[in-house]
Amino acid sequence: MTRATRVGATRVDVAAAAAADADVVGPDPAPRRALRGAVWIGSVRPQHASRPVPTERADPPVSAKLPALAELAARVGGEVVGDDRVTIGDLTHDSRQAGPGTAFACRPGATADGHEFAGRAVTQGTPALVVERVLDQPAPQLRVPSVADALGELAATVHGDPSHELRVLGITGTNGKTTTAYLLEAALVQAGCTPGLVGTVETRVRGHPVPGLRTTPEATDLQRLLRRMADDGVDSVAMEVSSHGLSLGRVRGTRFAAVGFTNLSQDHLDFHADMEAYYRAKAALFDPAYAPTGAVCVDDPYGRRLAEEATIPVVRVSRDAPEQVRASGVELRPDGTRFRAWLGEASFDVTLRLPGPFNVTNALLALAIADGAGVDPAAAALGIAGITGVAGRMERVDEGQPFSVLVDYAHTPDSVAGVLEAARAFAPGTVIGVLGCGGDRDRAKRPLMGRALVAGSDYAILTSDNPRSEDPRAILEAMAEGAREVAGHAWEIEPDRRAAIAKALEHAGPGDVVVIAGKGHEVGQEVEGVVAPFDDRAVAREILAGESPSCEERSGEGQ
């Protein structure tokens, strides 16, 4: 038996299901490439519904030397009961994926306890179990105080600490993570890197999509993915880091070259006890255990607080204020923005084909994170100029209609207000907004969402999003409470989302802009446990391509 001091953050209570995500399977492995230490190239240095889970096991990633159970115990300060010389080729928290070479982590969850499935894993040939209590099973067992807390470090050890071979750039915050991740990926490509992407919309290896389920994958899936990236020749990764991922320990064992913070506003209070807990979860990324340096947008109070409280050096980023990384000469246009980006005393002209002032902020943050990780900021600026759009983020739907249609993932009060404000730059007419709120999620933000929608629209339609197990009418009534607080703006309730989109399009005339918000890139709608195909973009195209008489009539009326 071997004991060692535990590595990682303070233990948190875990309310995660024992069921696992789908395995992430990448291309055939190629020889590993180690990344040289990052150097400063820029001028600024820091101043301070569920989808089905596959039951077939994937082959463990190639590894030069498989770790023994004793090595895993030393990494997390656990003790081995049984033979500590058995070697581990992979680690899973899904008993269906356990088998020869693949150890099974018996993680307790909200609805099931992984210890109950240890027998299945042993029957399937697992070489070892990771447990919180010793089980009556004929397999070596690594006992730890908390399987969830240890999982990230264990998975990193099993896969040879792949993040140490990669330049991993992490982005956290409420809004803007996805766009910033895509901007970072483009910056890395322009700088001559071979990047991977891990995020909400998709996961990509060398530009090729691979299966993924969550914004931040489970710890075992994440380390397996990073290993496959490293073995396939990826040298850098742009990665969204969610508050759930941080609170549940999914990124433990991951080393970031640099991290960034976009903003913080109300969201996920169904998971976090309050805004303070939500902030603390995000702030945990700005710690030497994860990264040596960071960049923080200080345009909101939480960003300013984080810039002071971070325990790693950070650069301060602002769209409007004279901070270390800033913008000047901002020109907002319907098809994008132009501005001059300042990184300390150095500056670069940036042409961004993404509309909205918030995308100026996203671009500045991407430049600051890239610079902090040693990426040439001039190359990064050229890279982000090549992004033509991000799925479900201010995404245009154009079927030749005389008005603009935008689909956006905005699903917080702040993001809804920001998108509607930006939409007014698209056309001189009225702004028509369509929005719903998800069921089984943060209930407190629903009135705020309704108020933001009605306040930012000339005409608003409250509708369903993903009601999940809740009554859609109850969700809409909560939204309506906020809508009623806004005087002088027209709005209505239409529970059927397709019908709501149709009404918005029929109401629009030349020069107007329709914003369909809340679901963005999503391609399904979950109602009472059933996910039916539903894509706001496809629905809007179908309605517009159907040449609705009301749309044609309105285009002729010049309204």
XYZ file of C-alpha atoms in Angstrom:
559
model
C 0.000 0.000 0.000
C 1.137 3.505 -0.775
C -0.073 6.758 0.679
C 0.481 10.267 -0.614
C -0.979 13.709 -0.121
C -4.106 14.232 -2.204
C -3.788 16.607 -5.133
C -6.510 19.003 -6.259
C -9.118 21.382 -4.997
C -11.231 21.142 -1.866
C -13.801 18.378 -1.837
C -17.318 19.303 -2.985
C -20.555 17.393 -2.658
C -21.406 15.787 -5.971
C -24.932 15.604 -7.348
C -24.110 13.918 -10.645
C -25.751 10.840 -12.052
C -23.730 7.634 -12.088
C -24.558 7.051 -15.733
C -21.766 8.095 -18.099
C -21.477 10.116 -21.270
C -20.738 8.519 -24.603
C -17.154 7.546 -25.257
C -15.260 10.062 -27.359
C -13.527 8.224 -30.143
C -10.975 10.061 -32.231
C -8.971 9.173 -35.324
C -6.285 6.485 -35.369
C -3.447 7.471 -33.057
C -0.216 8.935 -34.371
C 3.057 9.390 -32.497
C 2.833 11.831 -29.594
C 4.365 15.253 -29.851
C 5.436 17.117 -26.751
C 4.843 20.863 -26.688
C 7.752 23.082 -25.853
C 7.261 25.483 -22.981
C 5.165 28.522 -23.866
C 7.001 31.816 -24.270
C 5.726 35.383 -24.374
C 5.547 36.614 -27.939
C 3.094 39.473 -27.453
C 3.790 42.731 -25.712
C 1.606 42.145 -22.662
C 2.707 40.182 -19.654
C 0.219 39.597 -16.845
C 0.279 42.065 -14.057
C -1.076 40.092 -11.652
C -32.136 14.665 -22.926
C -29.832 12.602 -22.430
C -28.519 10.679 -25.364
C -28.065 6.892 -25.335
C -24.771 5.742 -23.837
C -22.919 3.169 -25.963
C -22.432 -0.125 -24.197
C -19.505 -1.251 -26.345
C -16.072 -0.427 -25.015
C -13.622 1.606 -27.032
C -10.083 0.328 -27.272
C -7.926 2.081 -24.665
C -5.746 4.827 -26.159
C -2.193 3.919 -27.020
C 0.188 4.467 -24.105
C 3.940 3.850 -23.879
C 3.716 2.556 -20.318
C 0.582 1.601 -18.466
C 0.462 2.781 -14.840
C 0.105 0.285 -12.022
C -2.604 0.635 -9.405
C 0.089 1.644 -6.887
C 0.946 4.664 -9.055
C -2.697 5.763 -9.109
C -2.884 5.404 -5.331
C 0.190 7.604 -4.922
C -1.333 10.298 -7.148
C -4.476 10.693 -5.045
C -3.398 9.486 -1.618
C -5.554 6.357 -1.687
C -4.887 2.836 -0.485
C -4.923 -0.382 -2.452
C -6.692 -3.471 -1.200
C -5.340 -6.404 -3.180
C -2.641 -6.545 -5.842
C -1.292 -3.038 -6.443
C 0.827 -4.187 -9.408
C -2.067 -4.600 -11.857
C -1.789 -2.154 -14.746
C -4.581 0.103 -15.961
C -5.065 1.021 -19.620
C -8.218 3.070 -19.259
C -10.671 4.280 -16.615
C -14.441 4.681 -16.821
C -17.299 5.621 -14.526
C -19.793 3.670 -16.686
C -19.906 -0.016 -15.756
C -21.026 -0.885 -19.278
C -17.667 0.307 -20.590
C -15.574 -1.540 -17.977
C -13.655 -4.631 -19.044
C -10.157 -6.005 -19.656
C -7.673 -3.173 -19.177
C -10.372 -0.667 -18.184
C -10.830 0.007 -14.463
C -14.226 0.986 -13.096
C -14.688 4.013 -10.823
C -17.651 3.426 -8.500
C -18.845 7.008 -8.309
C -21.949 7.767 -6.233
C -24.490 9.921 -8.055
C -27.797 11.635 -7.507
C -29.919 8.720 -8.689
C -27.598 5.715 -8.486
C -24.430 4.596 -6.723
C -21.664 3.199 -8.890
C -20.742 0.746 -6.147
C -23.948 -1.137 -6.988
C -22.610 -1.881 -10.476
C -19.176 -3.137 -9.434
C -20.254 -6.761 -9.905
C -21.074 -6.154 -13.551
C -17.672 -4.539 -14.117
C -15.860 -7.453 -12.467
C -17.835 -9.974 -14.521
C -16.795 -8.093 -17.653
C -13.135 -8.425 -16.693
C -12.207 -5.070 -15.178
C -8.686 -5.185 -13.682
C -9.533 -2.975 -10.679
C -12.198 -0.917 -8.927
C -11.970 2.605 -7.527
C -14.163 2.715 -4.438
C -15.072 4.710 -1.345
C -15.687 1.530 0.657
C -14.181 -1.908 0.175
C -16.536 -4.239 -1.676
C -16.905 -7.990 -1.567
C -15.619 -8.387 -5.115
C -12.702 -10.483 -6.443
C -10.757 -7.563 -7.888
C -8.067 -5.199 -6.571
C -9.600 -2.008 -5.174
C -8.254 1.513 -4.825
C -10.050 3.140 -1.884
C -10.298 6.947 -1.812
C -12.369 9.356 0.329
C -14.307 10.591 -2.721
C -14.329 8.874 -6.109
C -15.682 12.031 -7.764
C -12.884 14.169 -6.345
C -10.173 11.696 -7.350
C -11.501 10.869 -10.808
C -9.794 13.663 -12.752
C -6.337 13.049 -11.287
C -6.718 9.290 -11.732
C -7.815 9.618 -15.359
C -4.954 12.018 -16.075
C -2.483 9.494 -14.637
C -3.968 6.616 -16.625
C -3.629 8.580 -19.868
C -0.151 9.939 -19.195
C -1.135 13.515 -18.276
C -2.013 14.511 -21.852
C -2.635 18.168 -21.001
C 1.096 18.467 -20.241
C 1.750 17.738 -23.923
C -0.820 20.254 -25.136
C -1.271 23.997 -24.937
C -4.767 24.002 -23.395
C -6.589 27.345 -23.361
C -9.613 27.451 -21.047
C -12.575 29.837 -21.162
C -15.173 30.183 -18.422
C -18.018 32.613 -17.739
C -21.770 32.790 -18.267
C -22.012 34.124 -21.812
C -19.551 34.157 -24.690
C -17.594 30.958 -23.967
C -18.514 29.217 -27.204
C -17.720 32.137 -29.500
C -14.459 32.820 -27.673
C -13.455 29.157 -28.030
C -14.030 29.270 -31.789
C -12.062 32.512 -32.018
C -9.206 30.870 -30.125
C -9.266 27.856 -32.411
C -9.005 30.150 -35.443
C -6.189 32.127 -33.818
C -4.252 28.918 -33.142
C -4.624 27.735 -36.739
C -3.346 31.053 -38.082
C -0.377 30.851 -35.703
C 0.626 27.503 -37.219
C -0.767 25.279 -34.468
C -2.832 22.119 -34.866
C -5.752 22.721 -32.496
C -8.586 20.774 -30.974
C -11.864 22.252 -29.705
C -13.994 21.211 -26.721
C -17.275 23.049 -26.241
C -21.030 23.375 -26.179
C -21.733 23.155 -29.900
C -19.223 20.470 -30.781
C -15.912 18.796 -30.053
C -13.344 18.776 -32.854
C -9.996 17.087 -33.396
C -7.908 18.709 -36.120
C -11.094 20.309 -37.439
C -13.050 17.046 -37.551
C -16.126 16.672 -35.280
C -16.154 13.793 -32.775
C -19.001 12.724 -30.455
C -19.486 14.683 -27.254
C -22.297 15.394 -24.806
C -21.470 18.186 -22.394
C -19.829 21.591 -22.532
C -17.102 20.167 -20.279
C -16.884 16.353 -20.565
C -16.763 14.065 -17.549
C -13.259 13.645 -16.125
C -12.668 10.182 -17.594
C -13.964 11.239 -21.019
C -11.984 14.485 -20.998
C -8.626 12.871 -20.255
C -9.273 10.144 -22.830
C -10.142 12.830 -25.373
C -7.035 14.877 -24.605
C -4.885 11.746 -24.969
C -6.422 10.977 -28.351
C -5.820 14.580 -29.410
C -2.181 14.432 -28.377
C -1.675 11.068 -30.088
C -3.262 12.428 -33.274
C -0.840 15.350 -33.523
C -2.954 18.061 -31.896
C -0.714 20.520 -30.053
C -3.214 23.074 -28.722
C -6.800 22.972 -27.432
C -9.463 25.665 -27.044
C -11.774 24.470 -24.287
C -14.927 25.770 -22.660
C -14.907 25.203 -18.904
C -18.353 25.204 -17.300
C -19.195 25.887 -13.666
C -20.593 22.353 -13.473
C -17.302 21.013 -14.801
C -15.382 22.904 -12.135
C -17.737 22.090 -9.252
C -17.914 18.407 -10.129
C -14.167 18.019 -10.590
C -14.276 17.234 -14.307
C -11.197 19.337 -15.103
C -9.049 18.165 -12.198
C -5.837 16.754 -13.557
C -5.924 19.160 -16.519
C -3.151 21.724 -16.864
C -4.025 24.888 -18.789
C -1.483 27.152 -20.474
C -3.800 30.140 -19.942
C -7.411 30.722 -18.895
C -9.984 33.461 -19.485
C -13.184 34.810 -17.930
C -15.957 36.369 -20.033
C -18.597 37.598 -17.565
C -21.005 36.390 -14.900
C -24.753 36.869 -14.689
C -27.652 34.858 -13.336
C -27.795 31.272 -14.565
C -27.630 27.713 -13.213
C -29.073 28.600 -9.817
C -30.868 25.265 -9.987
C -27.395 23.776 -9.442
C -25.527 26.452 -7.480
C -26.987 27.619 -4.190
C -26.691 31.308 -5.088
C -24.672 33.765 -7.180
C -21.808 33.654 -4.702
C -21.480 29.886 -5.129
C -21.738 30.317 -8.908
C -18.958 32.917 -8.845
C -16.760 30.761 -6.616
C -17.105 27.852 -9.037
C -15.916 29.998 -11.950
C -13.164 31.664 -9.937
C -11.694 28.276 -8.992
C -10.145 28.053 -12.475
C -7.897 31.032 -11.703
C -5.650 29.075 -9.403
C -2.079 27.790 -9.782
C -3.416 24.228 -9.598
C -4.904 24.811 -13.050
C -3.024 27.577 -14.865
C -0.063 29.945 -14.543
C -1.769 32.975 -16.075
C -5.172 34.330 -17.075
C -7.187 37.091 -18.723
C -10.303 38.586 -17.153
C -12.929 40.809 -18.731
C -13.586 43.543 -16.164
C -16.695 45.025 -17.775
C -18.947 43.563 -15.072
C -18.651 43.584 -11.260
C -17.750 39.906 -11.010
C -14.938 40.318 -13.514
C -13.503 43.242 -11.572
C -13.728 41.194 -8.390
C -12.027 38.203 -9.980
C -9.199 40.357 -11.311
C -8.457 41.319 -7.704
C -9.009 37.916 -6.112
C -7.357 35.584 -8.634
C -4.379 33.743 -7.205
C -2.560 33.763 -10.552
C -1.370 36.785 -12.556
C -4.103 38.083 -14.873
C -4.422 40.761 -17.527
C -7.503 42.981 -17.427
C -9.625 43.145 -20.563
C -12.267 45.761 -21.383
C -14.168 46.817 -24.468
C -14.622 50.390 -23.248
C -12.301 51.135 -20.333
C -8.560 51.905 -20.691
C -7.345 48.545 -19.431
C -4.301 46.476 -20.430
C -6.231 44.854 -23.285
C -8.799 47.175 -24.840
C -10.445 48.361 -28.043
C -10.567 51.733 -29.765
C -12.328 53.059 -32.853
C -15.084 50.438 -32.644
C -17.356 50.408 -35.719
C -20.494 48.288 -35.316
C -22.159 47.119 -38.511
C -24.836 44.552 -39.333
C -22.248 42.276 -40.952
C -19.582 42.576 -38.268
C -17.298 44.982 -36.464
C -14.018 46.794 -36.981
C -11.792 48.052 -34.203
C -8.234 48.465 -33.078
C -7.135 45.988 -30.422
C -4.567 47.144 -27.885
C -2.400 44.700 -25.960
C -0.341 46.961 -23.793
C 1.454 49.342 -26.159
C 1.090 47.094 -29.200
C -2.026 47.391 -31.362
C -3.616 45.605 -34.306
C -6.475 46.398 -36.649
C -9.180 43.756 -36.339
C -11.987 43.082 -38.784
C -14.513 40.732 -37.220
C -17.302 39.170 -39.238
C -19.389 38.659 -36.119
C -21.903 41.399 -35.248
C -22.623 42.887 -31.851
C -20.544 44.776 -29.288
C -20.260 41.644 -27.134
C -18.253 40.007 -29.913
C -15.700 42.796 -29.658
C -15.287 41.741 -26.034
C -15.066 38.062 -26.996
C -12.389 38.857 -29.570
C -10.342 40.927 -27.109
C -10.492 38.129 -24.562
C -9.425 35.554 -27.158
C -6.456 37.730 -28.117
C -5.473 38.148 -24.460
C -5.712 34.419 -23.694
C -3.745 33.530 -26.821
C -1.069 36.093 -26.003
C -0.822 34.774 -22.463
C -0.153 31.286 -23.838
C 2.609 32.495 -26.142
C 0.655 32.836 -29.393
C 1.704 35.712 -31.665
C -1.100 38.296 -31.254
C -0.693 39.569 -34.819
C -1.309 36.073 -36.149
C -4.177 35.620 -33.695
C -5.812 38.828 -34.960
C -5.627 37.542 -38.541
C -7.074 34.218 -37.450
C -10.153 35.576 -35.748
C -10.884 37.729 -38.805
C -11.506 34.506 -40.720
C -14.443 33.378 -38.567
C -17.635 33.927 -40.563
C -20.053 32.770 -37.897
C -20.703 30.445 -34.981
C -23.616 28.030 -35.037
C -26.637 29.413 -33.220
C -24.901 32.655 -32.248
C -26.472 35.625 -34.056
C -26.895 33.204 -36.952
C -28.706 34.591 -39.978
C -31.552 32.780 -41.717
C -31.958 34.171 -45.220
C -34.524 32.897 -47.684
C -34.721 36.164 -49.600
C -37.241 37.750 -47.219
C -37.271 41.578 -46.874
C -36.398 41.460 -43.181
C -33.635 39.952 -41.050
C -33.966 36.732 -39.047
C -31.431 35.857 -36.359
C -31.208 32.683 -34.277
C -29.267 32.941 -31.025
C -28.546 30.758 -28.003
C -29.185 33.648 -25.579
C -30.673 32.002 -22.494
C -29.822 34.366 -19.651
C -31.358 37.775 -18.907
C -28.133 39.596 -19.780
C -27.541 37.731 -23.016
C -31.152 38.227 -24.157
C -30.865 41.965 -23.555
C -27.507 42.099 -25.354
C -28.679 40.198 -28.414
C -31.820 42.312 -28.801
C -29.777 45.492 -28.474
C -27.335 44.274 -31.111
C -30.196 43.231 -33.398
C -31.316 46.845 -33.762
C -28.200 47.482 -35.850
C -29.435 45.038 -38.480
C -32.389 47.021 -39.738
C -34.214 50.328 -39.238
C -37.561 48.713 -38.474
C -39.026 46.994 -35.449
C -37.435 44.236 -33.372
C -39.580 41.124 -32.906
C -38.409 38.676 -30.261
C -39.272 35.021 -29.608
C -38.059 33.330 -26.415
C -38.752 30.495 -23.999
C -37.181 29.237 -20.769
C -35.988 25.699 -20.142
C -37.770 23.456 -17.684
C -36.054 21.818 -14.702
C -33.550 24.662 -14.677
C -33.057 27.963 -12.832
C -36.620 29.078 -12.038
C -35.607 32.441 -10.582
C -34.400 33.787 -13.916
C -37.699 33.201 -15.756
C -39.365 36.515 -14.834
C -36.077 38.274 -15.613
C -35.979 36.606 -19.020
C -39.549 37.633 -19.784
C -38.810 41.201 -18.771
C -35.603 41.325 -20.844
C -37.408 39.991 -23.914
C -40.300 42.446 -23.747
C -38.099 45.417 -22.819
C -35.754 44.777 -25.751
C -38.424 44.022 -28.363
C -41.053 46.146 -30.010
C -43.192 43.033 -30.225
C -42.458 39.858 -28.227
C -43.756 36.308 -28.200
C -43.219 34.152 -25.122
C -43.085 30.466 -26.040
C -41.751 27.060 -24.989
C -38.076 26.103 -24.967
C -37.288 22.639 -23.574
C -39.983 22.232 -20.906
C -38.575 18.814 -19.964
C -40.673 17.463 -17.073
C -42.431 20.759 -16.278
C -45.773 22.122 -17.440
C -44.966 24.626 -20.235
C -47.831 26.843 -19.093
C -46.303 27.236 -15.630
C -42.969 28.256 -17.160
C -44.692 30.790 -19.403
C -46.646 32.252 -16.511
C -43.377 32.839 -14.650
C -41.984 34.616 -17.706
C -45.165 36.654 -17.991
C -44.677 37.971 -14.457
C -41.597 39.800 -15.679
C -43.179 40.808 -18.986
C -45.995 42.585 -17.157
C -43.453 44.869 -15.492
C -42.646 46.491 -18.854
C -45.066 49.175 -20.000
C -45.708 50.230 -23.570
C -44.464 47.094 -25.337
C -46.714 44.598 -27.115
C -46.362 40.920 -26.302
C -48.284 37.648 -26.312
C -47.968 34.028 -25.241
C -47.873 31.201 -27.791
C -46.930 27.870 -26.137
C -46.259 26.098 -29.460
C -42.731 27.105 -30.507
C -43.257 26.458 -34.219
C -46.434 28.516 -34.160
C -44.643 31.285 -32.255
C -41.882 31.439 -34.874
C -44.496 31.510 -37.625
C -46.336 34.388 -35.930
C -43.112 36.363 -35.582
C -42.243 35.897 -39.249
C -45.758 36.787 -40.352
C -45.645 39.930 -38.229
C -42.348 41.092 -39.759
C -42.239 43.594 -42.582
C -39.466 45.173 -44.663
C -36.682 46.538 -42.511
C -37.676 44.575 -39.393
C -35.551 42.012 -37.542
C -36.817 38.810 -35.935
C -34.734 37.334 -33.109
C -35.457 33.694 -32.223
C -33.621 33.162 -28.948
C -32.932 30.481 -26.375
C -32.059 27.321 -28.294
C -29.518 28.469 -30.873
C -27.648 25.469 -32.286
C -29.877 22.874 -30.599
C -31.613 20.393 -32.891
C -34.157 18.899 -30.488
C -36.893 19.881 -28.069
C -37.362 17.864 -24.874
C -40.903 17.406 -23.593
C -41.718 14.918 -20.819
C -38.542 12.931 -21.384
C -38.921 12.691 -25.155
C -36.573 14.640 -27.438
C -38.220 15.441 -30.766
C -36.338 16.994 -33.707
C -36.588 20.771 -33.575
C -34.125 23.278 -35.012
C -35.083 26.960 -34.862
C -33.045 27.631 -38.006
C -34.662 24.823 -39.983
C -38.154 25.761 -38.794
C -37.646 29.396 -39.795
C -36.340 28.353 -43.225
C -39.292 26.036 -43.774
C -41.785 28.766 -42.928
C -39.993 31.378 -45.033
C -39.514 29.038 -47.991
C -43.225 28.193 -47.837
C -43.881 31.762 -49.047
C -46.525 32.408 -46.446
C -49.194 34.723 -47.915
C -49.025 36.901 -44.834
C -45.283 37.401 -45.333
C -45.801 38.306 -48.993
C -48.656 40.651 -48.176
C -46.643 42.458 -45.543
C -43.663 42.855 -47.890
C -46.024 44.537 -50.351
C -47.495 46.838 -47.729
C -44.131 48.364 -46.902
C -44.648 48.003 -43.166
